[in-house]
mmCIF file of C-alpha atoms and ligand atoms in Angstrom:
data_model
loop_
_atom_site.group_PDB
_atom_site.id
_atom_site.type_symbol
_atom_site.label_atom_id
_atom_site.label_comp_id
_atom_site.label_asym_id
_atom_site.label_seq_id
_atom_site.Cartn_x
_atom_site.Cartn_y
_atom_site.Cartn_z
ATOM 1 C CA UNK A 1 25.426 -12.222 35.180
ATOM 2 C CA UNK A 2 23.647 -8.527 34.709
ATOM 3 C CA UNK A 3 21.357 -9.009 31.631
ATOM 4 C CA UNK A 4 20.390 -5.943 29.960
ATOM 5 C CA UNK A 5 16.853 -4.802 30.870
ATOM 6 C CA UNK A 6 15.743 -5.654 27.604
ATOM 7 C CA UNK A 7 16.008 -9.168 28.125
ATOM 8 C CA UNK A 8 13.325 -9.484 30.789
ATOM 9 C CA UNK A 9 10.754 -8.533 27.909
ATOM 10 C CA UNK A 10 12.111 -11.444 25.368
ATOM 11 C CA UNK A 11 9.752 -14.564 25.375
ATOM 12 C CA UNK A 12 10.149 -17.059 23.939
ATOM 13 C CA UNK A 13 8.570 -20.545 21.137
ATOM 14 C CA UNK A 14 7.571 -23.167 24.107
ATOM 15 C CA UNK A 15 7.342 -25.626 21.429
ATOM 16 C CA UNK A 16 10.997 -26.251 21.659
ATOM 17 C CA UNK A 17 11.546 -26.957 25.267
ATOM 18 C CA UNK A 18 8.418 -29.081 24.979
ATOM 19 C CA UNK A 19 10.711 -30.926 22.212
ATOM 20 C CA UNK A 20 13.556 -31.248 24.336
ATOM 21 C CA UNK A 21 11.625 -33.064 26.663
ATOM 22 C CA UNK A 22 10.324 -34.947 24.308
ATOM 23 C CA UNK A 23 13.998 -35.810 23.106
ATOM 24 C CA UNK A 24 14.774 -36.594 26.400
ATOM 25 C CA UNK A 25 11.901 -38.926 27.531
ATOM 26 C CA UNK A 26 12.792 -41.019 23.902
ATOM 27 C CA UNK A 27 16.741 -41.015 25.069
ATOM 28 C CA UNK A 28 15.060 -42.416 28.580
ATOM 29 C CA UNK A 29 13.820 -45.274 26.730
ATOM 30 C CA UNK A 30 10.001 -43.933 26.596
ATOM 31 C CA UNK A 31 7.609 -44.229 23.643
ATOM 32 C CA UNK A 32 6.432 -41.337 22.952
ATOM 33 C CA UNK A 33 3.839 -39.937 19.914
ATOM 34 C CA UNK A 34 4.511 -36.743 19.240
ATOM 35 C CA UNK A 35 2.319 -33.674 18.142
ATOM 36 C CA UNK A 36 3.973 -31.145 19.517
ATOM 37 C CA UNK A 37 6.495 -29.676 16.841
ATOM 38 C CA UNK A 38 5.090 -27.681 13.840
ATOM 39 C CA UNK A 39 6.959 -29.149 10.873
ATOM 40 C CA UNK A 40 6.114 -31.985 8.147
ATOM 41 C CA UNK A 41 7.343 -35.247 8.608
ATOM 42 C CA UNK A 42 8.772 -35.616 5.177
ATOM 43 C CA UNK A 43 12.145 -35.338 3.609
ATOM 44 C CA UNK A 44 12.968 -31.722 1.547
ATOM 45 C CA UNK A 45 11.989 -33.243 -1.852
ATOM 46 C CA UNK A 46 15.144 -34.716 -4.048
ATOM 47 C CA UNK A 47 15.727 -32.153 -6.537
ATOM 48 C CA UNK A 48 15.870 -29.650 -3.735
ATOM 49 C CA UNK A 49 18.303 -31.822 -2.121
ATOM 50 C CA UNK A 50 20.345 -32.601 -5.269
ATOM 51 C CA UNK A 51 20.522 -28.650 -6.389
ATOM 52 C CA UNK A 52 21.740 -27.566 -3.119
ATOM 53 C CA UNK A 53 24.513 -30.712 -3.537
ATOM 54 C CA UNK A 54 25.465 -29.404 -7.219
ATOM 55 C CA UNK A 55 25.507 -25.795 -5.420
ATOM 56 C CA UNK A 56 28.326 -26.315 -2.831
ATOM 57 C CA UNK A 57 29.994 -28.208 -5.393
ATOM 58 C CA UNK A 58 29.891 -25.195 -7.416
ATOM 59 C CA UNK A 59 31.126 -23.177 -5.014
ATOM 60 C CA UNK A 60 28.363 -20.705 -3.380
ATOM 61 C CA UNK A 61 29.699 -21.532 -0.738
ATOM 62 C CA UNK A 62 30.993 -17.750 -0.337
ATOM 63 C CA UNK A 63 29.290 -14.884 1.304
ATOM 64 C CA UNK A 64 26.640 -13.232 -0.898
ATOM 65 C CA UNK A 65 24.544 -10.069 -1.127
ATOM 66 C CA UNK A 66 22.534 -9.270 3.191
ATOM 67 C CA UNK A 67 19.220 -9.114 0.876
ATOM 68 C CA UNK A 68 19.788 -12.140 -0.719
ATOM 69 C CA UNK A 69 20.725 -13.035 -4.446
ATOM 70 C CA UNK A 70 19.539 -11.270 -7.086
ATOM 71 C CA UNK A 71 18.488 -14.272 -8.838
ATOM 72 C CA UNK A 72 16.731 -15.885 -5.955
ATOM 73 C CA UNK A 73 15.340 -12.769 -5.517
ATOM 74 C CA UNK A 74 13.656 -12.370 -8.533
ATOM 75 C CA UNK A 75 12.059 -15.758 -8.601
ATOM 76 C CA UNK A 76 10.739 -15.241 -5.366
ATOM 77 C CA UNK A 77 8.777 -12.331 -7.138
ATOM 78 C CA UNK A 78 7.964 -14.089 -9.788
ATOM 79 C CA UNK A 79 6.801 -16.752 -7.601
ATOM 80 C CA UNK A 80 4.764 -14.526 -5.146
ATOM 81 C CA UNK A 81 3.165 -12.282 -7.982
ATOM 82 C CA UNK A 82 2.303 -15.558 -9.951
ATOM 83 C CA UNK A 83 0.178 -16.953 -6.731
ATOM 84 C CA UNK A 84 -1.118 -13.278 -5.372
ATOM 85 C CA UNK A 85 -1.482 -11.337 -8.175
ATOM 86 C CA UNK A 86 1.322 -8.735 -7.111
ATOM 87 C CA UNK A 87 3.638 -6.783 -8.739
ATOM 88 C CA UNK A 88 7.000 -7.077 -7.170
ATOM 89 C CA UNK A 89 10.245 -6.922 -8.293
ATOM 90 C CA UNK A 90 13.647 -8.096 -6.977
ATOM 91 C CA UNK A 91 13.974 -4.923 -4.886
ATOM 92 C CA UNK A 92 11.236 -5.706 -2.793
ATOM 93 C CA UNK A 93 12.378 -8.990 -1.559
ATOM 94 C CA UNK A 94 14.789 -9.896 1.363
ATOM 95 C CA UNK A 95 15.659 -13.285 2.053
ATOM 96 C CA UNK A 96 16.409 -14.180 5.162
ATOM 97 C CA UNK A 97 17.639 -17.762 7.524
ATOM 98 C CA UNK A 98 13.834 -18.838 8.279
ATOM 99 C CA UNK A 99 10.980 -16.774 7.730
ATOM 100 C CA UNK A 100 11.154 -15.810 11.740
ATOM 101 C CA UNK A 101 13.496 -13.243 11.564
ATOM 102 C CA UNK A 102 11.290 -11.599 9.069
ATOM 103 C CA UNK A 103 8.611 -11.150 11.946
ATOM 104 C CA UNK A 104 11.768 -10.094 14.331
ATOM 105 C CA UNK A 105 13.206 -7.601 12.163
ATOM 106 C CA UNK A 106 10.060 -5.892 10.892
ATOM 107 C CA UNK A 107 9.147 -5.578 14.207
ATOM 108 C CA UNK A 108 12.227 -3.852 15.476
ATOM 109 C CA UNK A 109 12.324 -1.651 12.165
ATOM 110 C CA UNK A 110 8.686 -0.365 12.471
ATOM 111 C CA UNK A 111 7.197 -0.279 16.278
ATOM 112 C CA UNK A 112 8.698 1.498 19.593
ATOM 113 C CA UNK A 113 7.555 2.542 22.860
ATOM 114 C CA UNK A 114 4.096 4.383 22.180
ATOM 115 C CA UNK A 115 3.045 2.053 19.135
ATOM 116 C CA UNK A 116 0.367 -0.513 19.555
ATOM 117 C CA UNK A 117 0.672 -3.763 17.524
ATOM 118 C CA UNK A 118 -2.405 -5.650 17.098
ATOM 119 C CA UNK A 119 -1.747 -9.412 17.047
ATOM 120 C CA UNK A 120 -3.582 -12.654 16.808
ATOM 121 C CA UNK A 121 -4.110 -14.369 20.259
ATOM 122 C CA UNK A 122 -3.665 -17.554 20.494
ATOM 123 C CA UNK A 123 -0.926 -17.224 17.807
ATOM 124 C CA UNK A 124 2.289 -18.129 17.089
ATOM 125 C CA UNK A 125 4.314 -16.773 20.690
ATOM 126 C CA UNK A 126 7.082 -14.549 18.988
ATOM 127 C CA UNK A 127 5.094 -11.851 17.999
ATOM 128 C CA UNK A 128 3.469 -11.340 21.307
ATOM 129 C CA UNK A 129 7.175 -12.041 22.729
ATOM 130 C CA UNK A 130 9.044 -9.393 20.258
ATOM 131 C CA UNK A 131 6.351 -6.763 20.105
ATOM 132 C CA UNK A 132 7.029 -6.735 24.281
ATOM 133 C CA UNK A 133 10.634 -7.177 23.168
ATOM 134 C CA UNK A 134 10.460 -3.624 21.626
ATOM 135 C CA UNK A 135 9.033 -1.877 24.207
ATOM 136 C CA UNK A 136 5.938 -1.411 22.023
ATOM 137 C CA UNK A 137 2.162 -2.202 23.533
ATOM 138 C CA UNK A 138 0.909 -5.440 22.203
ATOM 139 C CA UNK A 139 -2.669 -5.884 21.639
ATOM 140 C CA UNK A 140 -4.106 -9.004 21.378
ATOM 141 C CA UNK A 141 -6.977 -9.298 18.920
ATOM 142 C CA UNK A 142 -8.540 -12.762 20.058
ATOM 143 C CA UNK A 143 -9.415 -15.580 17.745
ATOM 144 C CA UNK A 144 -12.538 -17.254 18.720
ATOM 145 C CA UNK A 145 -14.373 -20.546 17.777
ATOM 146 C CA UNK A 146 -17.583 -19.611 17.218
ATOM 147 C CA UNK A 147 -15.591 -17.349 14.342
ATOM 148 C CA UNK A 148 -13.964 -20.530 13.113
ATOM 149 C CA UNK A 149 -10.820 -19.438 14.615
ATOM 150 C CA UNK A 150 -10.809 -16.101 12.488
ATOM 151 C CA UNK A 151 -11.376 -12.918 14.405
ATOM 152 C CA UNK A 152 -14.689 -10.840 14.804
ATOM 153 C CA UNK A 153 -14.100 -7.887 12.656
ATOM 154 C CA UNK A 154 -16.382 -5.317 15.005
ATOM 155 C CA UNK A 155 -13.668 -6.678 18.042
ATOM 156 C CA UNK A 156 -10.863 -5.131 15.602
ATOM 157 C CA UNK A 157 -12.252 -2.241 14.650
ATOM 158 C CA UNK A 158 -12.521 -0.994 18.410
ATOM 159 C CA UNK A 159 -9.012 -2.046 18.635
ATOM 160 C CA UNK A 160 -7.268 -0.379 16.316
ATOM 161 C CA UNK A 161 -6.966 3.248 16.192
ATOM 162 C CA UNK A 162 -4.120 5.846 14.949
ATOM 163 C CA UNK A 163 -1.979 4.302 17.916
ATOM 164 C CA UNK A 164 -1.671 0.928 16.081
ATOM 165 C CA UNK A 165 1.537 0.954 13.976
ATOM 166 C CA UNK A 166 1.297 -2.280 12.570
ATOM 167 C CA UNK A 167 -1.578 -5.352 12.569
ATOM 168 C CA UNK A 168 -0.321 -9.211 12.504
ATOM 169 C CA UNK A 169 -2.076 -11.612 10.506
ATOM 170 C CA UNK A 170 -1.346 -15.299 9.924
ATOM 171 C CA UNK A 171 -3.838 -17.286 8.105
ATOM 172 C CA UNK A 172 -4.015 -19.954 7.109
ATOM 173 C CA UNK A 173 -2.974 -19.871 11.046
ATOM 174 C CA UNK A 174 -0.773 -21.416 14.049
ATOM 175 C CA UNK A 175 -2.200 -22.582 16.261
ATOM 176 C CA UNK A 176 -6.087 -23.128 15.154
ATOM 177 C CA UNK A 177 -5.431 -23.994 11.566
ATOM 178 C CA UNK A 178 -7.699 -21.205 11.138
ATOM 179 C CA UNK A 179 -8.204 -18.887 7.752
ATOM 180 C CA UNK A 180 -8.878 -15.772 7.821
ATOM 181 C CA UNK A 181 -12.271 -15.120 5.338
ATOM 182 C CA UNK A 182 -12.163 -12.798 1.840
ATOM 183 C CA UNK A 183 -14.530 -10.317 3.796
ATOM 184 C CA UNK A 184 -12.257 -9.961 7.210
ATOM 185 C CA UNK A 185 -9.054 -9.323 4.784
ATOM 186 C CA UNK A 186 -10.818 -6.764 3.059
ATOM 187 C CA UNK A 187 -12.111 -4.862 6.420
ATOM 188 C CA UNK A 188 -8.688 -4.853 7.611
ATOM 189 C CA UNK A 189 -7.427 -3.487 3.758
ATOM 190 C CA UNK A 190 -10.077 -0.601 4.381
ATOM 191 C CA UNK A 191 -8.842 -0.252 8.420
ATOM 192 C CA UNK A 192 -5.214 -0.059 7.201
ATOM 193 C CA UNK A 193 -5.934 2.690 5.439
ATOM 194 C CA UNK A 194 -8.068 4.758 7.673
ATOM 195 C CA UNK A 195 -5.512 3.989 10.772
ATOM 196 C CA UNK A 196 -2.511 4.094 8.563
ATOM 197 C CA UNK A 197 -1.031 1.322 9.727
ATOM 198 C CA UNK A 198 1.350 -1.620 8.460
ATOM 199 C CA UNK A 199 0.098 -5.463 8.148
ATOM 200 C CA UNK A 200 2.161 -8.250 8.442
ATOM 201 C CA UNK A 201 0.496 -10.778 7.020
ATOM 202 C CA UNK A 202 2.075 -14.198 7.934
ATOM 203 C CA UNK A 203 1.631 -16.437 5.002
ATOM 204 C CA UNK A 204 3.860 -19.238 5.806
ATOM 205 C CA UNK A 205 0.638 -22.126 5.181
ATOM 206 C CA UNK A 206 -0.139 -20.376 1.916
ATOM 207 C CA UNK A 207 0.085 -23.711 -0.004
ATOM 208 C CA UNK A 208 -1.486 -25.550 3.074
ATOM 209 C CA UNK A 209 -5.092 -24.538 2.453
ATOM 210 C CA UNK A 210 -7.246 -27.344 2.679
ATOM 211 C CA UNK A 211 -11.436 -25.570 1.818
ATOM 212 C CA UNK A 212 -11.216 -23.038 -1.241
ATOM 213 C CA UNK A 213 -8.418 -20.995 -1.964
ATOM 214 C CA UNK A 214 -5.489 -18.790 -0.491
ATOM 215 C CA UNK A 215 -6.228 -15.678 -0.209
ATOM 216 C CA UNK A 216 -3.771 -12.855 0.635
ATOM 217 C CA UNK A 217 -4.568 -9.665 1.780
ATOM 218 C CA UNK A 218 -2.275 -8.292 -0.996
ATOM 219 C CA UNK A 219 -4.757 -8.038 -3.582
ATOM 220 C CA UNK A 220 -6.716 -5.262 -2.194
ATOM 221 C CA UNK A 221 -5.825 -1.965 -3.630
ATOM 222 C CA UNK A 222 -2.956 -0.587 -2.117
ATOM 223 C CA UNK A 223 -2.041 -2.999 0.551
ATOM 224 C CA UNK A 224 0.993 -4.029 -1.703
ATOM 225 C CA UNK A 225 2.121 -0.900 0.190
ATOM 226 C CA UNK A 226 1.010 -1.696 3.272
ATOM 227 C CA UNK A 227 1.823 -5.244 3.646
ATOM 228 C CA UNK A 228 4.817 -6.895 5.030
ATOM 229 C CA UNK A 229 3.982 -10.739 3.024
ATOM 230 C CA UNK A 230 6.525 -13.394 5.567
ATOM 231 C CA UNK A 231 6.786 -16.268 3.754
ATOM 232 C CA UNK A 232 9.436 -19.534 3.394
ATOM 233 C CA UNK A 233 10.693 -22.246 2.116
ATOM 234 C CA UNK A 234 10.124 -24.537 5.824
ATOM 235 C CA UNK A 235 6.618 -25.954 5.420
ATOM 236 C CA UNK A 236 5.915 -25.968 1.867
ATOM 237 C CA UNK A 237 9.386 -28.100 1.005
ATOM 238 C CA UNK A 238 9.765 -29.403 4.246
ATOM 239 C CA UNK A 239 12.878 -27.587 4.341
ATOM 240 C CA UNK A 240 12.979 -26.229 8.767
ATOM 241 C CA UNK A 241 16.459 -27.320 8.859
ATOM 242 C CA UNK A 242 17.734 -25.473 6.083
ATOM 243 C CA UNK A 243 16.208 -21.889 7.495
ATOM 244 C CA UNK A 244 15.292 -20.374 4.428
ATOM 245 C CA UNK A 245 12.694 -17.454 4.086
ATOM 246 C CA UNK A 246 11.705 -14.036 3.291
ATOM 247 C CA UNK A 247 9.956 -11.036 2.892
ATOM 248 C CA UNK A 248 8.167 -8.961 0.063
ATOM 249 C CA UNK A 249 7.522 -5.272 1.316
ATOM 250 C CA UNK A 250 8.095 -1.653 0.359
ATOM 251 C CA UNK A 251 11.579 -1.314 -1.007
ATOM 252 C CA UNK A 252 12.915 1.087 1.474
ATOM 253 C CA UNK A 253 11.297 -1.177 4.022
ATOM 254 C CA UNK A 254 13.471 -3.718 2.623
ATOM 255 C CA UNK A 255 16.567 -1.332 2.665
ATOM 256 C CA UNK A 256 16.315 -0.991 6.222
ATOM 257 C CA UNK A 257 15.508 -4.825 6.709
ATOM 258 C CA UNK A 258 18.770 -5.798 4.836
ATOM 259 C CA UNK A 259 20.545 -3.296 6.696
ATOM 260 C CA UNK A 260 19.482 -4.796 9.412
ATOM 261 C CA UNK A 261 20.896 -8.497 8.226
ATOM 262 C CA UNK A 262 24.025 -7.031 7.512
ATOM 263 C CA UNK A 263 23.883 -5.993 10.864
ATOM 264 C CA UNK A 264 23.558 -9.667 12.144
ATOM 265 C CA UNK A 265 23.718 -12.910 9.598
ATOM 266 C CA UNK A 266 25.560 -11.106 7.214
ATOM 267 C CA UNK A 267 23.650 -13.335 4.730
ATOM 268 C CA UNK A 268 21.600 -15.828 4.190
ATOM 269 C CA UNK A 269 23.788 -18.953 3.295
ATOM 270 C CA UNK A 270 24.130 -19.150 -0.597
ATOM 271 C CA UNK A 271 23.453 -22.844 -1.693
ATOM 272 C CA UNK A 272 20.157 -22.769 -0.098
ATOM 273 C CA UNK A 273 19.297 -19.965 -1.846
ATOM 274 C CA UNK A 274 20.372 -21.992 -4.825
ATOM 275 C CA UNK A 275 18.530 -24.653 -3.360
ATOM 276 C CA UNK A 276 15.556 -22.517 -3.072
ATOM 277 C CA UNK A 277 15.327 -21.476 -6.820
ATOM 278 C CA UNK A 278 14.701 -25.052 -8.000
ATOM 279 C CA UNK A 279 11.698 -25.618 -4.955
ATOM 280 C CA UNK A 280 10.289 -22.302 -6.840
ATOM 281 C CA UNK A 281 10.858 -23.532 -10.067
ATOM 282 C CA UNK A 282 10.985 -27.224 -10.396
ATOM 283 C CA UNK A 283 9.146 -30.386 -10.023
ATOM 284 C CA UNK A 284 6.233 -29.219 -7.383
ATOM 285 C CA UNK A 285 4.907 -32.982 -7.095
ATOM 286 C CA UNK A 286 6.626 -33.092 -3.803
ATOM 287 C CA UNK A 287 4.945 -29.751 -2.358
ATOM 288 C CA UNK A 288 1.472 -31.132 -4.051
ATOM 289 C CA UNK A 289 1.532 -34.749 -2.488
ATOM 290 C CA UNK A 290 2.569 -33.195 0.978
ATOM 291 C CA UNK A 291 -0.473 -31.004 0.808
ATOM 292 C CA UNK A 292 -2.754 -33.529 -0.537
ATOM 293 C CA UNK A 293 -1.408 -35.858 2.092
ATOM 294 C CA UNK A 294 -2.277 -33.117 4.676
ATOM 295 C CA UNK A 295 -5.847 -32.791 3.881
ATOM 296 C CA UNK A 296 -6.539 -36.710 4.607
ATOM 297 C CA UNK A 297 -4.740 -36.711 7.287
ATOM 298 C CA UNK A 298 -6.756 -33.423 8.647
ATOM 299 C CA UNK A 299 -9.624 -35.741 8.318
ATOM 300 C CA UNK A 300 -8.414 -38.760 10.126
ATOM 301 C CA UNK A 301 -7.599 -36.513 13.209
ATOM 302 C CA UNK A 302 -11.110 -34.505 13.897
ATOM 303 C CA UNK A 303 -13.054 -37.148 13.240
ATOM 304 C CA UNK A 304 -10.569 -39.189 15.873
ATOM 305 C CA UNK A 305 -10.605 -36.239 17.978
ATOM 306 C CA UNK A 306 -14.361 -35.903 18.180
ATOM 307 C CA UNK A 307 -15.073 -39.285 18.886
ATOM 308 C CA UNK A 308 -13.071 -39.457 22.088
ATOM 309 C CA UNK A 309 -15.707 -38.329 25.237
ATOM 310 C CA UNK A 310 -15.083 -34.611 26.441
ATOM 311 C CA UNK A 311 -13.654 -33.042 23.073
ATOM 312 C CA UNK A 312 -14.700 -31.226 20.424
ATOM 313 C CA UNK A 313 -12.676 -30.267 17.281
ATOM 314 C CA UNK A 314 -13.517 -28.093 14.694
ATOM 315 C CA UNK A 315 -12.469 -28.971 11.251
ATOM 316 C CA UNK A 316 -9.242 -26.238 10.443
ATOM 317 C CA UNK A 317 -9.465 -24.724 6.800
ATOM 318 C CA UNK A 318 -5.226 -24.773 6.727
ATOM 319 C CA UNK A 319 -1.838 -25.603 8.008
ATOM 320 C CA UNK A 320 -1.300 -28.823 9.468
ATOM 321 C CA UNK A 321 -2.884 -28.339 13.125
ATOM 322 C CA UNK A 322 -5.542 -29.268 14.716
ATOM 323 C CA UNK A 323 -6.646 -26.872 18.204
ATOM 324 C CA UNK A 324 -9.475 -28.754 19.657
ATOM 325 C CA UNK A 325 -12.076 -27.756 22.957
ATOM 326 C CA UNK A 326 -10.869 -29.679 26.185
ATOM 327 C CA UNK A 327 -12.840 -27.767 28.378
ATOM 328 C CA UNK A 328 -15.304 -30.702 29.141
ATOM 329 C CA UNK A 329 -12.703 -33.598 29.309
ATOM 330 C CA UNK A 330 -9.989 -31.252 31.476
ATOM 331 C CA UNK A 331 -13.062 -30.624 33.980
ATOM 332 C CA UNK A 332 -13.928 -34.575 33.944
ATOM 333 C CA UNK A 333 -10.672 -35.353 34.902
ATOM 334 C CA UNK A 334 -10.131 -33.051 37.221
ATOM 335 C CA UNK A 335 -7.683 -30.901 35.704
ATOM 336 C CA UNK A 336 -7.436 -26.864 36.093
ATOM 337 C CA UNK A 337 -6.332 -26.464 32.289
ATOM 338 C CA UNK A 338 -4.653 -27.279 28.954
ATOM 339 C CA UNK A 339 -0.743 -26.963 30.758
ATOM 340 C CA UNK A 340 -2.409 -29.721 32.993
ATOM 341 C CA UNK A 341 -3.689 -31.921 30.193
ATOM 342 C CA UNK A 342 -0.993 -31.374 28.268
ATOM 343 C CA UNK A 343 1.478 -32.644 31.032
ATOM 344 C CA UNK A 344 -0.657 -35.524 32.094
ATOM 345 C CA UNK A 345 -1.169 -36.417 28.244
ATOM 346 C CA UNK A 346 2.977 -36.467 28.072
ATOM 347 C CA UNK A 347 3.891 -38.085 31.014
ATOM 348 C CA UNK A 348 1.320 -40.786 31.744
ATOM 349 C CA UNK A 349 0.394 -41.581 27.805
ATOM 350 C CA UNK A 350 3.021 -40.697 26.110
ATOM 351 C CA UNK A 351 1.240 -38.396 23.799
ATOM 352 C CA UNK A 352 3.276 -34.365 22.979
ATOM 353 C CA UNK A 353 0.700 -32.260 22.579
ATOM 354 C CA UNK A 354 0.893 -28.382 23.048
ATOM 355 C CA UNK A 355 -1.314 -26.039 25.562
ATOM 356 C CA UNK A 356 -2.590 -22.936 25.313
ATOM 357 C CA UNK A 357 -0.393 -21.440 27.484
ATOM 358 C CA UNK A 358 2.561 -21.896 24.606
ATOM 359 C CA UNK A 359 0.417 -19.706 22.161
ATOM 360 C CA UNK A 360 0.436 -16.136 24.101
ATOM 361 C CA UNK A 361 -1.033 -14.448 26.767
ATOM 362 C CA UNK A 362 -4.773 -15.906 28.383
ATOM 363 C CA UNK A 363 -6.961 -13.243 27.837
ATOM 364 C CA UNK A 364 -8.696 -12.283 31.579
ATOM 365 C CA UNK A 365 -12.509 -13.109 30.000
ATOM 366 C CA UNK A 366 -10.947 -16.863 28.625
ATOM 367 C CA UNK A 367 -12.868 -20.024 29.740
ATOM 368 C CA UNK A 368 -11.952 -22.175 27.392
ATOM 369 C CA UNK A 369 -9.315 -24.493 27.248
ATOM 370 C CA UNK A 370 -7.646 -26.041 23.786
ATOM 371 C CA UNK A 371 -4.302 -28.305 22.695
ATOM 372 C CA UNK A 372 -2.242 -27.871 19.762
ATOM 373 C CA UNK A 373 -1.769 -31.260 17.924
ATOM 374 C CA UNK A 374 0.555 -30.764 14.240
ATOM 375 C CA UNK A 375 -0.605 -33.388 12.371
ATOM 376 C CA UNK A 376 2.399 -33.494 10.294
ATOM 377 C CA UNK A 377 3.184 -37.617 11.289
ATOM 378 C CA UNK A 378 1.671 -40.454 9.916
ATOM 379 C CA UNK A 379 -1.041 -42.264 9.952
ATOM 380 C CA UNK A 380 -0.334 -44.934 12.211
ATOM 381 C CA UNK A 381 1.390 -42.529 14.491
ATOM 382 C CA UNK A 382 -2.060 -40.099 14.301
ATOM 383 C CA UNK A 383 -4.139 -43.708 14.939
ATOM 384 C CA UNK A 384 -1.648 -44.535 18.155
ATOM 385 C CA UNK A 385 -1.810 -41.637 19.214
ATOM 386 C CA UNK A 386 -5.693 -40.753 19.330
ATOM 387 C CA UNK A 387 -5.951 -44.827 21.406
ATOM 388 C CA UNK A 388 -3.422 -43.206 23.927
ATOM 389 C CA UNK A 389 -5.819 -40.496 24.423
ATOM 390 C CA UNK A 390 -8.694 -42.031 24.365
ATOM 391 C CA UNK A 391 -7.556 -44.804 27.058
ATOM 392 C CA UNK A 392 -5.879 -41.951 29.458
ATOM 393 C CA UNK A 393 -8.400 -40.117 29.068
ATOM 394 C CA UNK A 394 -11.354 -42.811 30.137
ATOM 395 C CA UNK A 395 -9.452 -42.926 33.134
ATOM 396 C CA UNK A 396 -10.736 -40.361 35.650
ATOM 397 C CA UNK A 397 -9.065 -42.531 38.874
ATOM 398 C CA UNK A 398 -5.809 -42.690 36.918
ATOM 399 C CA UNK A 399 -6.045 -38.496 35.832
ATOM 400 C CA UNK A 400 -7.229 -37.456 39.796
ATOM 401 C CA UNK A 401 -4.210 -39.455 41.005
ATOM 402 C CA UNK A 402 -1.529 -38.416 39.002
ATOM 403 C CA UNK A 403 -2.887 -34.965 39.654
ATOM 404 C CA UNK A 404 -2.936 -35.154 43.440
ATOM 405 C CA UNK A 405 0.893 -35.772 42.664
ATOM 406 C CA UNK A 406 1.912 -32.442 40.706
ATOM 407 C CA UNK A 407 0.328 -30.024 43.910
HETATM 408 N N1 PLP B 501 5.134 -18.043 11.568
HETATM 409 C C1 PLP B 501 4.047 -18.759 11.348
HETATM 410 C C2 PLP B 501 3.036 -18.953 11.884
HETATM 411 C C3 PLP B 501 5.211 -20.205 11.963
HETATM 412 O O1 PLP B 501 4.285 -21.320 12.763
HETATM 413 C C4 PLP B 501 6.086 -20.664 11.831
HETATM 414 C C5 PLP B 501 7.228 -21.843 12.211
HETATM 415 O O2 PLP B 501 6.528 -22.486 12.822
HETATM 416 C C6 PLP B 501 7.010 -19.411 11.397
HETATM 417 C C7 PLP B 501 6.607 -18.676 11.232
HETATM 418 C C8 PLP B 501 8.754 -19.719 10.786
HETATM 419 O O3 PLP B 501 8.952 -20.126 10.194
HETATM 420 P P1 PLP B 501 10.591 -20.675 9.913
HETATM 421 O O4 PLP B 501 10.868 -22.129 10.420
HETATM 422 O O5 PLP B 501 10.800 -20.598 8.503
HETATM 423 O O6 PLP B 501 11.130 -19.511 10.598
#
């Protein structure tokens, strides 16, 4: 089959490929402890589920506006203004099936050949994939352990120029759990004005900040006009499978994104929007309980990983990910990189994690290895996973013998 040339530039999210392998191994009867997929292990809170059931009975089963139902957009504007101090109205909001389409559409609408787009690396893989897809130049902004997995503002200053069309930030961050400090956000805001670029601020983990308060770049003067906030219900309300997200942006851009919605999805499912409104306006105890539980689990997994020989793990300030440094343990086991460690742990120890390669292209000078754990798993699962990793990484002979079969 002949594909359009642009398809050769499209990347993917390998977490879904690892998930498929995990499911296959489970179907074969293997006992797998999974830390690979980034979704809450909780059920959607009951008030939200009930609202959806009622909405179906109330016949919210038809097409609705491409940008989202007016009620829901008003509700989102109120919620975002309350959590960020912004002044959005419904005309600034576009509702999409999951938050991911916001990055797809925004990059498609704003960037093209000749433009540079700066994005966090390691980072959510779809940023890089989409920048490549639209033919723009992908400029990775390194997130480093020495900056608690935020970025060095001086490095950022050296990367941006008048060619920069868009800068992507993600805080709290996937895969590292890092949070961008207030001063760095302020500097980004100044640079955005100086070089006249837009900022796509991926705030999908805004309700999962474990240390300190959530900060949005929109708090700085003029930034509401230069920012697209990406957020949604997937992580905060354990609604990954519902597909419900949104973007907040200048009206002119919101109209363009709504047009892309008309051309692709027509609209987001109406009854999920009714339930989404209940999520934002109703009882928050489910969301608060999940956030508190993730905080407790973070401490368990960080302590457990640091107790394993050859692994060191910073305590990240947000999300439900940890990004331990596994350089030493790879060297000890004779494994060349984190991808080999990912496979060793999956096939030999029954533990699913994701290696560095799942989160964007490596820089040439990168010499450290990391793996991502999504600790959206019960304390028992976390403890069992840690036990298996400790056992598998203590067995140097076994790892070397396994690697020999792979090469
Ligand atoms: N942004 C980041 C940083 C994510 O980690 C994810 C999901 O893993 C998304 C966006 C997409 O969220 P959704 O499932 O609502 O499309």
